[in-house]
mmCIF file of C-alpha atoms and ligand atoms in Angstrom:
data_model
loop_
_atom_site.group_PDB
_atom_site.id
_atom_site.type_symbol
_atom_site.label_atom_id
_atom_site.label_comp_id
_atom_site.label_asym_id
_atom_site.label_seq_id
_atom_site.Cartn_x
_atom_site.Cartn_y
_atom_site.Cartn_z
ATOM 1 C CA MET I 17 57.187 73.483 164.625
ATOM 2 C CA ILE I 18 59.961 71.967 162.489
ATOM 3 C CA LYS I 19 63.249 71.678 164.386
ATOM 4 C CA ILE I 20 66.360 71.970 162.262
ATOM 5 C CA CYS I 21 70.096 71.376 162.623
ATOM 6 C CA VAL I 22 72.742 72.616 160.179
ATOM 7 C CA ILE I 23 75.941 70.703 159.402
ATOM 8 C CA GLY I 24 78.740 72.927 158.048
ATOM 9 C CA GLY I 25 78.673 76.590 159.028
ATOM 10 C CA GLY I 26 81.232 78.048 156.602
ATOM 11 C CA ALA I 27 80.605 80.584 153.854
ATOM 12 C CA PHE I 28 77.397 79.072 152.494
ATOM 13 C CA GLY I 29 76.262 77.365 155.678
ATOM 14 C CA THR I 30 75.981 80.927 156.994
ATOM 15 C CA ASN I 31 73.126 81.444 154.555
ATOM 16 C CA HIS I 32 71.367 78.351 155.909
ATOM 17 C CA LEU I 33 71.715 79.805 159.392
ATOM 18 C CA ARG I 34 70.470 83.219 158.259
ATOM 19 C CA ALA I 35 67.476 81.722 156.483
ATOM 20 C CA PHE I 36 66.425 79.584 159.449
ATOM 21 C CA LYS I 37 67.052 82.320 162.005
ATOM 22 C CA GLN I 38 64.830 84.637 160.063
ATOM 23 C CA MET I 39 62.145 81.945 159.746
ATOM 24 C CA GLU I 40 62.453 81.264 163.464
ATOM 25 C CA ARG I 41 61.588 84.895 164.195
ATOM 26 C CA LYS I 42 58.407 84.370 162.199
ATOM 27 C CA GLY I 43 57.570 81.197 164.098
ATOM 28 C CA GLU I 44 58.128 79.006 161.036
ATOM 29 C CA VAL I 45 60.994 76.858 162.259
ATOM 30 C CA LYS I 46 63.212 76.224 165.284
ATOM 31 C CA LEU I 47 66.949 76.433 164.567
ATOM 32 C CA LEU I 48 68.417 74.070 167.147
ATOM 33 C CA ALA I 49 72.123 73.775 166.523
ATOM 34 C CA LEU I 50 75.092 73.894 164.176
ATOM 35 C CA SER I 51 77.841 71.361 163.766
ATOM 36 C CA ASP I 52 81.200 72.392 162.344
ATOM 37 C CA LEU I 53 84.609 70.764 162.687
ATOM 38 C CA ASN I 54 86.254 74.163 162.886
ATOM 39 C CA GLU I 55 85.967 75.422 166.464
ATOM 40 C CA GLU I 56 86.657 79.023 165.509
ATOM 41 C CA ILE I 57 83.830 79.037 162.977
ATOM 42 C CA LEU I 58 81.591 77.248 165.444
ATOM 43 C CA GLU I 59 82.212 79.822 168.138
ATOM 44 C CA LYS I 60 81.651 82.746 165.785
ATOM 45 C CA GLN I 61 78.405 81.313 164.429
ATOM 46 C CA GLN I 62 77.138 80.407 167.901
ATOM 47 C CA GLU I 63 77.617 84.004 168.880
ATOM 48 C CA SER I 64 76.034 85.411 165.707
ATOM 49 C CA PHE I 65 73.032 83.105 165.603
ATOM 50 C CA GLY I 66 72.548 82.124 169.234
ATOM 51 C CA VAL I 67 72.610 78.410 168.414
ATOM 52 C CA LYS I 68 74.171 75.490 170.221
ATOM 53 C CA GLY I 69 77.375 74.212 168.651
ATOM 54 C CA TYR I 70 78.885 70.770 168.203
ATOM 55 C CA THR I 71 82.070 69.666 166.488
ATOM 56 C CA ASP I 72 80.637 66.176 166.004
ATOM 57 C CA PHE I 73 77.439 66.089 163.957
ATOM 58 C CA ARG I 74 76.494 62.638 165.300
ATOM 59 C CA GLN I 75 76.613 63.949 168.822
ATOM 60 C CA MET I 76 74.454 66.887 167.724
ATOM 61 C CA LEU I 77 71.828 64.623 166.150
ATOM 62 C CA GLU I 78 71.763 62.374 169.242
ATOM 63 C CA ALA I 79 71.424 65.261 171.657
ATOM 64 C CA GLU I 80 69.151 67.610 169.722
ATOM 65 C CA LYS I 81 66.833 65.119 168.011
ATOM 66 C CA PRO I 82 65.983 67.449 165.095
ATOM 67 C CA ASP I 83 63.129 66.887 162.626
ATOM 68 C CA ALA I 84 65.368 67.764 159.664
ATOM 69 C CA VAL I 85 68.958 68.535 158.741
ATOM 70 C CA THR I 86 70.772 70.673 156.179
ATOM 71 C CA ILE I 87 74.275 69.907 154.941
ATOM 72 C CA ALA I 88 76.670 72.624 153.771
ATOM 73 C CA THR I 89 80.019 70.884 154.084
ATOM 74 C CA PRO I 90 82.509 70.905 151.165
ATOM 75 C CA ASP I 91 81.307 69.078 148.044
ATOM 76 C CA HIS I 92 83.254 65.852 148.625
ATOM 77 C CA LEU I 93 82.048 65.623 152.229
ATOM 78 C CA HIS I 94 78.286 65.525 151.584
ATOM 79 C CA LYS I 95 77.915 61.805 150.981
ATOM 80 C CA ASP I 96 78.910 60.117 154.230
ATOM 81 C CA ILE I 97 77.029 62.682 156.293
ATOM 82 C CA ALA I 98 73.937 62.467 154.065
ATOM 83 C CA LEU I 99 73.888 58.670 154.318
ATOM 84 C CA GLU I 100 74.040 58.802 158.098
ATOM 85 C CA VAL I 101 71.299 61.427 158.244
ATOM 86 C CA ILE I 102 69.075 59.294 155.996
ATOM 87 C CA ASP I 103 69.841 56.222 158.120
ATOM 88 C CA ARG I 104 68.319 58.109 161.017
ATOM 89 C CA GLY I 105 65.198 58.719 158.911
ATOM 90 C CA LEU I 106 65.684 62.501 158.874
ATOM 91 C CA PRO I 107 64.681 64.632 155.864
ATOM 92 C CA LEU I 108 67.587 66.604 154.478
ATOM 93 C CA LEU I 109 68.624 69.486 152.267
ATOM 94 C CA VAL I 110 72.046 68.918 150.717
ATOM 95 C CA GLU I 111 74.051 71.720 149.160
ATOM 96 C CA LYS I 112 74.827 71.256 145.492
ATOM 97 C CA PRO I 113 76.268 68.993 144.148
ATOM 98 C CA LEU I 114 74.599 66.013 145.814
ATOM 99 C CA ASP I 115 77.928 64.185 145.548
ATOM 100 C CA VAL I 116 81.015 64.327 143.357
ATOM 101 C CA THR I 117 80.660 60.732 142.147
ATOM 102 C CA VAL I 118 77.755 59.202 140.242
ATOM 103 C CA GLN I 119 77.922 56.132 142.450
ATOM 104 C CA GLY I 120 77.780 58.271 145.581
ATOM 105 C CA ALA I 121 74.863 60.376 144.335
ATOM 106 C CA ARG I 122 72.971 57.226 143.356
ATOM 107 C CA GLU I 123 73.644 55.675 146.752
ATOM 108 C CA ILE I 124 72.266 58.727 148.563
ATOM 109 C CA ASP I 125 69.203 58.904 146.307
ATOM 110 C CA ARG I 126 68.554 55.146 146.574
ATOM 111 C CA LYS I 127 68.820 55.118 150.331
ATOM 112 C CA ALA I 128 66.486 58.108 150.664
ATOM 113 C CA ARG I 129 63.895 56.348 148.483
ATOM 114 C CA GLU I 130 64.213 53.074 150.351
ATOM 115 C CA LYS I 131 63.719 54.835 153.650
ATOM 116 C CA GLY I 132 61.005 57.160 152.332
ATOM 117 C CA VAL I 133 63.095 60.150 153.392
ATOM 118 C CA PHE I 134 62.638 63.530 151.683
ATOM 119 C CA LEU I 135 65.903 64.610 150.046
ATOM 120 C CA GLN I 136 66.170 68.079 148.512
ATOM 121 C CA VAL I 137 69.265 69.389 146.717
ATOM 122 C CA ASP I 138 69.972 73.101 146.926
ATOM 123 C CA PHE I 139 69.846 74.136 143.272
ATOM 124 C CA HIS I 140 68.706 77.695 143.825
ATOM 125 C CA LYS I 141 68.952 78.784 140.177
ATOM 126 C CA ARG I 142 65.492 77.269 139.774
ATOM 127 C CA TYR I 143 64.122 79.909 142.131
ATOM 128 C CA ASP I 144 65.372 82.924 140.148
ATOM 129 C CA PRO I 145 62.249 84.595 138.687
ATOM 130 C CA TYR I 146 63.954 85.090 135.309
ATOM 131 C CA HIS I 147 64.888 81.426 135.183
ATOM 132 C CA ARG I 148 61.376 80.421 136.171
ATOM 133 C CA GLU I 149 60.043 82.563 133.355
ATOM 134 C CA ALA I 150 62.469 80.890 130.950
ATOM 135 C CA GLU I 151 61.171 77.507 132.098
ATOM 136 C CA ARG I 152 57.594 78.650 131.624
ATOM 137 C CA ILE I 153 58.304 79.958 128.107
ATOM 138 C CA VAL I 154 60.017 76.742 127.014
ATOM 139 C CA LYS I 155 57.223 74.627 128.546
ATOM 140 C CA SER I 156 54.592 76.721 126.764
ATOM 141 C CA GLY I 157 56.100 75.747 123.411
ATOM 142 C CA GLU I 158 56.611 79.376 122.384
ATOM 143 C CA LEU I 159 60.196 78.634 121.352
ATOM 144 C CA GLY I 160 59.188 75.479 119.507
ATOM 145 C CA GLU I 161 61.602 72.562 119.881
ATOM 146 C CA ILE I 162 64.883 73.651 121.464
ATOM 147 C CA GLN I 163 67.869 73.200 119.157
ATOM 148 C CA TYR I 164 70.882 74.610 120.960
ATOM 149 C CA GLY I 165 71.997 76.953 123.705
ATOM 150 C CA HIS I 166 74.926 78.463 125.518
ATOM 151 C CA VAL I 167 75.704 79.023 129.194
ATOM 152 C CA ILE I 168 78.381 81.024 131.018
ATOM 153 C CA MET I 169 79.172 80.756 134.708
ATOM 154 C CA GLU I 170 82.436 82.238 135.955
ATOM 155 C CA ASP I 171 83.632 83.191 139.447
ATOM 156 C CA VAL I 172 86.319 85.628 140.499
ATOM 157 C CA ILE I 173 89.615 84.036 141.435
ATOM 158 C CA ASN I 174 89.386 84.953 145.136
ATOM 159 C CA LEU I 175 87.009 82.074 145.814
ATOM 160 C CA PRO I 176 89.279 79.108 145.010
ATOM 161 C CA ARG I 177 92.468 81.037 145.818
ATOM 162 C CA ASP I 178 91.501 82.665 149.141
ATOM 163 C CA CYS I 179 88.198 81.275 150.420
ATOM 164 C CA PHE I 180 88.680 77.505 150.117
ATOM 165 C CA PRO I 181 92.149 76.747 148.668
ATOM 166 C CA ASN I 182 92.221 73.623 150.870
ATOM 167 C CA TRP I 183 89.334 71.917 149.104
ATOM 168 C CA ALA I 184 89.339 73.656 145.689
ATOM 169 C CA PRO I 185 91.747 70.934 144.396
ATOM 170 C CA ARG I 186 89.021 68.386 145.171
ATOM 171 C CA SER I 187 86.494 70.500 143.274
ATOM 172 C CA SER I 188 86.596 72.330 139.935
ATOM 173 C CA PRO I 189 84.635 74.989 138.014
ATOM 174 C CA VAL I 190 82.476 72.052 136.951
ATOM 175 C CA TRP I 191 81.601 70.845 140.447
ATOM 176 C CA PHE I 192 81.401 74.286 142.013
ATOM 177 C CA LEU I 193 79.702 76.251 139.225
ATOM 178 C CA GLY I 194 78.721 74.058 136.283
ATOM 179 C CA VAL I 195 76.323 71.945 138.351
ATOM 180 C CA HIS I 196 74.104 74.989 138.951
ATOM 181 C CA PHE I 197 73.451 75.419 135.252
ATOM 182 C CA TYR I 198 73.510 71.712 134.305
ATOM 183 C CA ASP I 199 70.601 71.373 136.711
ATOM 184 C CA LEU I 200 68.874 74.556 135.589
ATOM 185 C CA LEU I 201 69.044 73.918 131.850
ATOM 186 C CA THR I 202 68.110 70.239 132.206
ATOM 187 C CA TRP I 203 65.083 71.346 134.244
ATOM 188 C CA ILE I 204 64.174 74.016 131.677
ATOM 189 C CA ILE I 205 64.420 71.858 128.543
ATOM 190 C CA LYS I 206 63.178 68.667 130.273
ATOM 191 C CA LYS I 207 65.348 66.358 128.174
ATOM 192 C CA LYS I 208 67.828 63.662 129.132
ATOM 193 C CA PRO I 209 71.556 64.352 128.710
ATOM 194 C CA VAL I 210 73.216 61.631 126.638
ATOM 195 C CA ARG I 211 76.829 62.601 125.916
ATOM 196 C CA VAL I 212 79.450 65.238 126.660
ATOM 197 C CA VAL I 213 82.670 66.484 125.125
ATOM 198 C CA ALA I 214 84.802 68.770 127.289
ATOM 199 C CA THR I 215 88.249 70.284 127.641
ATOM 200 C CA GLY I 216 89.865 72.140 130.516
ATOM 201 C CA ILE I 217 92.993 74.037 131.489
ATOM 202 C CA LYS I 218 95.068 73.981 134.690
ATOM 203 C CA ARG I 219 97.497 76.877 134.769
ATOM 204 C CA VAL I 220 96.752 80.025 136.777
ATOM 205 C CA LEU I 221 95.579 78.424 140.025
ATOM 206 C CA ARG I 222 98.099 75.595 139.821
ATOM 207 C CA ASN I 223 100.878 78.167 139.565
ATOM 208 C CA MET I 224 99.499 79.691 142.784
ATOM 209 C CA GLY I 225 99.667 76.322 144.549
ATOM 210 C CA VAL I 226 95.970 75.434 144.170
ATOM 211 C CA ASP I 227 95.958 72.355 141.955
ATOM 212 C CA THR I 228 92.618 72.592 140.187
ATOM 213 C CA TYR I 229 91.225 73.442 136.759
ATOM 214 C CA ASP I 230 91.022 77.144 135.913
ATOM 215 C CA SER I 231 88.365 76.622 133.283
ATOM 216 C CA VAL I 232 86.334 73.912 131.627
ATOM 217 C CA GLN I 233 84.344 74.203 128.433
ATOM 218 C CA ALA I 234 81.776 71.477 127.856
ATOM 219 C CA LYS I 235 79.317 70.585 125.142
ATOM 220 C CA VAL I 236 76.437 68.576 126.558
ATOM 221 C CA GLU I 237 74.257 66.700 124.081
ATOM 222 C CA TYR I 238 70.709 65.884 125.082
ATOM 223 C CA GLU I 239 68.153 63.563 123.494
ATOM 224 C CA ASP I 240 66.560 64.799 120.241
ATOM 225 C CA GLY I 241 69.878 66.264 119.077
ATOM 226 C CA ILE I 242 69.820 69.265 121.421
ATOM 227 C CA SER I 243 73.271 70.598 122.209
ATOM 228 C CA LEU I 244 74.205 73.084 124.943
ATOM 229 C CA THR I 245 77.656 74.483 125.639
ATOM 230 C CA PHE I 246 78.750 75.457 129.141
ATOM 231 C CA ASP I 247 81.728 77.775 129.745
ATOM 232 C CA THR I 248 82.827 77.561 133.383
ATOM 233 C CA SER I 249 85.824 79.086 135.138
ATOM 234 C CA TRP I 250 86.870 80.584 138.470
ATOM 235 C CA ILE I 251 89.780 82.783 137.467
ATOM 236 C CA LEU I 252 88.086 86.078 136.602
ATOM 237 C CA PRO I 253 90.134 88.986 138.012
ATOM 238 C CA GLU I 254 88.969 90.100 141.436
ATOM 239 C CA GLU I 255 88.372 93.517 139.866
ATOM 240 C CA PHE I 256 85.420 92.034 137.938
ATOM 241 C CA GLU I 257 82.168 93.874 138.664
ATOM 242 C CA ALA I 258 80.529 90.949 140.481
ATOM 243 C CA VAL I 259 81.556 87.758 142.258
ATOM 244 C CA VAL I 260 79.952 85.720 139.527
ATOM 245 C CA ASN I 261 79.373 86.262 135.827
ATOM 246 C CA GLN I 262 76.442 84.235 134.547
ATOM 247 C CA GLU I 263 74.125 84.127 131.562
ATOM 248 C CA PHE I 264 72.475 81.738 129.159
ATOM 249 C CA ARG I 265 70.605 81.618 125.879
ATOM 250 C CA LEU I 266 68.378 79.038 124.292
ATOM 251 C CA VAL I 267 67.420 78.849 120.632
ATOM 252 C CA GLY I 268 64.443 76.877 119.373
ATOM 253 C CA ASP I 269 62.572 76.290 116.108
ATOM 254 C CA LYS I 270 60.382 79.333 116.692
ATOM 255 C CA GLY I 271 62.326 81.748 118.849
ATOM 256 C CA MET I 272 65.069 82.365 121.351
ATOM 257 C CA ILE I 273 65.571 83.713 124.875
ATOM 258 C CA GLU I 274 68.616 85.300 126.467
ATOM 259 C CA VAL I 275 68.985 85.776 130.211
ATOM 260 C CA ASP I 276 71.716 87.954 131.702
ATOM 261 C CA SER I 277 71.746 86.586 135.223
ATOM 262 C CA GLN I 278 74.641 88.841 136.254
ATOM 263 C CA TYR I 279 73.881 92.391 135.173
ATOM 264 C CA ARG I 280 70.315 93.023 136.283
ATOM 265 C CA GLY I 281 70.162 96.727 135.593
ATOM 266 C CA MET I 282 71.922 98.270 138.602
ATOM 267 C CA ARG I 283 75.610 99.115 138.713
ATOM 268 C CA GLY I 284 77.875 101.574 140.459
ATOM 269 C CA CYS I 285 81.473 102.736 140.431
ATOM 270 C CA PHE I 286 83.407 103.119 143.680
ATOM 271 C CA ARG I 287 86.890 104.390 144.587
ATOM 272 C CA LYS I 288 89.400 101.514 144.700
ATOM 273 C CA LYS I 289 86.620 99.005 144.009
ATOM 274 C CA GLY I 290 85.822 100.058 140.454
ATOM 275 C CA MET I 291 82.592 99.000 138.757
ATOM 276 C CA LYS I 292 80.143 96.850 140.731
ATOM 277 C CA THR I 293 76.860 95.312 139.716
ATOM 278 C CA PHE I 294 74.095 94.319 142.101
ATOM 279 C CA ASN I 295 72.145 91.098 141.903
ATOM 280 C CA LEU I 296 69.403 91.708 144.435
ATOM 281 C CA GLY I 297 67.524 88.778 142.957
ATOM 282 C CA PHE I 298 69.993 86.413 144.606
ATOM 283 C CA PHE I 299 70.668 88.120 147.857
ATOM 284 C CA GLU I 300 69.064 91.219 149.266
ATOM 285 C CA LYS I 301 69.840 92.220 152.829
ATOM 286 C CA THR I 302 67.226 94.349 154.531
ATOM 287 C CA GLU I 303 65.965 94.836 158.076
ATOM 288 C CA ASP I 304 62.658 93.841 159.573
ATOM 289 C CA LYS I 305 60.741 96.403 161.603
ATOM 290 C CA TRP I 306 62.600 95.345 164.782
ATOM 291 C CA GLY I 307 65.961 96.022 163.180
ATOM 292 C CA ASN I 308 66.826 92.347 162.636
ATOM 293 C CA GLU I 309 68.726 91.419 159.486
ATOM 294 C CA GLU I 310 66.388 90.021 156.889
ATOM 295 C CA TYR I 311 67.378 88.327 153.646
ATOM 296 C CA HIS I 312 65.461 87.936 150.433
ATOM 297 C CA GLY I 313 66.232 86.432 147.063
ATOM 298 C CA TYR I 314 66.395 83.100 145.310
ATOM 299 C CA GLY I 315 69.561 82.117 147.247
ATOM 300 C CA PHE I 316 67.385 82.090 150.371
ATOM 301 C CA GLU I 317 64.116 80.979 148.858
ATOM 302 C CA SER I 318 65.479 77.567 147.937
ATOM 303 C CA ILE I 319 66.676 76.996 151.514
ATOM 304 C CA MET I 320 63.395 78.272 152.948
ATOM 305 C CA ASP I 321 61.447 76.137 150.514
ATOM 306 C CA PHE I 322 62.908 73.077 152.245
ATOM 307 C CA VAL I 323 60.886 74.023 155.320
ATOM 308 C CA TYR I 324 57.734 74.654 153.258
ATOM 309 C CA ASN I 325 58.181 71.252 151.617
ATOM 310 C CA LEU I 326 58.516 69.614 155.018
ATOM 311 C CA ARG I 327 55.317 71.313 156.119
ATOM 312 C CA PHE I 328 53.576 70.073 152.978
ATOM 313 C CA LEU I 329 54.694 66.535 153.838
ATOM 314 C CA ARG I 330 53.607 66.920 157.450
ATOM 315 C CA GLN I 331 50.170 67.934 156.269
ATOM 316 C CA GLY I 332 49.837 64.659 154.399
ATOM 317 C CA GLY I 333 51.502 65.559 151.087
ATOM 318 C CA LYS I 334 53.538 62.843 149.370
ATOM 319 C CA ILE I 335 57.186 63.093 148.301
ATOM 320 C CA GLU I 336 55.969 61.954 144.852
ATOM 321 C CA ASP I 337 53.816 65.099 144.598
ATOM 322 C CA LEU I 338 56.951 67.274 144.839
ATOM 323 C CA LYS I 339 58.572 65.532 141.868
ATOM 324 C CA GLY I 340 59.329 68.017 139.078
ATOM 325 C CA LYS I 341 58.568 70.915 141.436
ATOM 326 C CA VAL I 342 61.619 70.661 143.677
ATOM 327 C CA ALA I 343 65.191 69.497 142.963
ATOM 328 C CA MET I 344 65.306 66.132 144.691
ATOM 329 C CA GLY I 345 67.678 63.166 144.809
ATOM 330 C CA GLU I 346 67.121 62.018 141.245
ATOM 331 C CA ASP I 347 67.836 65.534 139.916
ATOM 332 C CA GLY I 348 71.008 65.461 141.990
ATOM 333 C CA VAL I 349 71.964 62.188 140.295
ATOM 334 C CA VAL I 350 71.354 63.614 136.790
ATOM 335 C CA THR I 351 73.447 66.702 137.508
ATOM 336 C CA THR I 352 76.258 64.707 139.089
ATOM 337 C CA SER I 353 76.178 62.371 136.065
ATOM 338 C CA ILE I 354 76.669 65.334 133.710
ATOM 339 C CA ALA I 355 79.452 66.814 135.855
ATOM 340 C CA ALA I 356 81.239 63.457 136.219
ATOM 341 C CA ALA I 357 81.042 62.885 132.447
ATOM 342 C CA VAL I 358 82.386 66.396 131.821
ATOM 343 C CA MET I 359 85.330 65.764 134.149
ATOM 344 C CA GLU I 360 85.989 62.366 132.562
ATOM 345 C CA SER I 361 86.025 63.931 129.105
ATOM 346 C CA VAL I 362 88.349 66.699 130.344
ATOM 347 C CA GLU I 363 90.737 64.124 131.833
ATOM 348 C CA LYS I 364 90.669 62.208 128.533
ATOM 349 C CA GLN I 365 91.416 65.408 126.621
ATOM 350 C CA GLY I 366 88.085 65.856 124.930
ATOM 351 C CA ILE I 367 87.053 62.281 124.168
ATOM 352 C CA PRO I 368 83.226 62.012 124.120
ATOM 353 C CA VAL I 369 81.763 60.406 127.231
ATOM 354 C CA GLY I 370 78.271 58.882 127.293
ATOM 355 C CA ILE I 371 75.810 59.428 130.136
ATOM 356 C CA ARG I 372 73.739 56.478 131.327
ATOM 357 C CA LEU I 373 70.933 57.458 133.654
HETATM 358 N N1 LIG A 408 74.117 77.199 146.656
HETATM 359 C C1 LIG A 408 75.160 77.985 146.373
HETATM 360 O O1 LIG A 408 75.096 78.967 145.641
HETATM 361 C C2 LIG A 408 76.480 77.701 146.982
HETATM 362 C C3 LIG A 408 77.457 78.694 147.027
HETATM 363 C C4 LIG A 408 78.670 78.392 147.623
HETATM 364 C C5 LIG A 408 78.882 77.112 148.128
HETATM 365 N N2 LIG A 408 77.906 76.173 148.026
HETATM 366 C C6 LIG A 408 78.129 74.796 148.495
HETATM 367 O O2 LIG A 408 78.076 74.814 149.911
HETATM 368 C C7 LIG A 408 78.981 73.818 150.411
HETATM 369 C C8 LIG A 408 79.922 74.490 151.388
HETATM 370 O O3 LIG A 408 80.666 75.476 150.699
HETATM 371 P P1 LIG A 408 81.313 76.701 151.477
HETATM 372 O O4 LIG A 408 81.742 77.662 150.442
HETATM 373 O O5 LIG A 408 80.436 77.100 152.582
HETATM 374 O O6 LIG A 408 82.613 75.967 152.083
HETATM 375 P P2 LIG A 408 83.396 76.367 153.404
HETATM 376 O O7 LIG A 408 84.708 75.666 153.316
HETATM 377 O O8 LIG A 408 83.348 77.842 153.605
HETATM 378 O O9 LIG A 408 82.512 75.712 154.582
HETATM 379 C C9 LIG A 408 82.397 74.339 154.775
HETATM 380 C C10 LIG A 408 82.315 74.088 156.282
HETATM 381 O O10 LIG A 408 82.037 72.715 156.515
HETATM 382 C C11 LIG A 408 82.743 72.337 157.699
HETATM 383 N N3 LIG A 408 82.856 70.870 157.766
HETATM 384 C C12 LIG A 408 83.615 70.044 157.026
HETATM 385 N N4 LIG A 408 83.419 68.769 157.393
HETATM 386 C C13 LIG A 408 82.496 68.790 158.381
HETATM 387 C C14 LIG A 408 81.876 67.784 159.180
HETATM 388 N N5 LIG A 408 82.163 66.482 159.033
HETATM 389 N N6 LIG A 408 80.985 68.171 160.119
HETATM 390 C C15 LIG A 408 80.694 69.479 160.295
HETATM 391 N N7 LIG A 408 81.260 70.484 159.567
HETATM 392 C C16 LIG A 408 82.140 70.135 158.624
HETATM 393 C C17 LIG A 408 84.072 73.055 157.575
HETATM 394 O O11 LIG A 408 84.730 73.163 158.810
HETATM 395 C C18 LIG A 408 83.636 74.399 157.015
HETATM 396 O O12 LIG A 408 83.389 75.358 158.021
HETATM 397 C C19 LIG A 408 79.672 73.218 149.199
HETATM 398 O O13 LIG A 408 79.028 72.034 148.827
HETATM 399 C C20 LIG A 408 79.488 74.265 148.134
HETATM 400 O O14 LIG A 408 79.496 73.765 146.807
HETATM 401 C C21 LIG A 408 76.712 76.456 147.507
#
């Protein structure tokens, strides 16, 4: 039985807890404990998930002796924790992005390799069945050589304004949203990014006291002349029909594909709430036959896959065998390299920035 501890039990850490609790009920994992600096959150999650709680993650690791750890702390707080976890030889799942500096991401990846520790990065867009199909189509050659493409990922303003205004200034639409699709599209086209040109605007959120970019538009050039543009922002009105608006298209020599990852065919209109769409692919809450909450969808599958990968390794599988199948440290480095180059170009007002992998 794989014994797991979670570090960071905020908004997304809750999904780690849900995933492992549900796996625990099926005898697939043992959820030992949660560490969170915030005592209120810790108390609430202890009550909801029946786990032990620690404010100090080191103390938790010492006392609980887990087999593996997941990290869902704010973006800029992944690195130091990840390095300590790796030092202890524990396999880990790190929320995206691996780190917010290329140097930091490289350091985490290098240390994991040196120690032979399995390091997975939670890029769940790869688990969306539509995205998997897009990857399969591109790999099959049906589109011919890819020439260009376009991506949109936009969040409603509540997230940076209300949910994490304290750390939004240390993040951006690039670090919070862009990384999802930088990883996804790089995985789909299987080419190396070489250069970016990007611009961004700080206005709406800054005027509300949250000093971060509202939006960033980036053109990422890959080898073989492929060029993809990424529109990212987190200032959509809260009246928007979903928390996130997301889509992409890819055009090749022989065809094109378009994926609307937001509107999946079901929508409703509700008093005071207006229009709402449902993305059950990401997150579907049901009940098991005992009345326990049960979650499905790619947002959970990527977290659960961490456990299946650990089992594979326990049964004698090699980390090398998971390469290309799972987002690991080196994918985290590529994505962080794109995001860092985008931010550098934004800061330099659109000057092209090269990516050296
Ligand atoms: N995969 C996804 O779709 C997705 C979605 C949202 C957020 N995320 C990622 O998840 C991470 C967390 O985001 P969030 O929205 O849950 O943020 P959040 O602010 O809601 O939660 C972060 C939690 O980490 C805790 N924390 C900070 N430092 C800690 C430490 N040293 N030890 C223990 N706990 C610590 C905080 O107290 C807080 O409760 C971020 O990296 C974010 O980018 C991923």
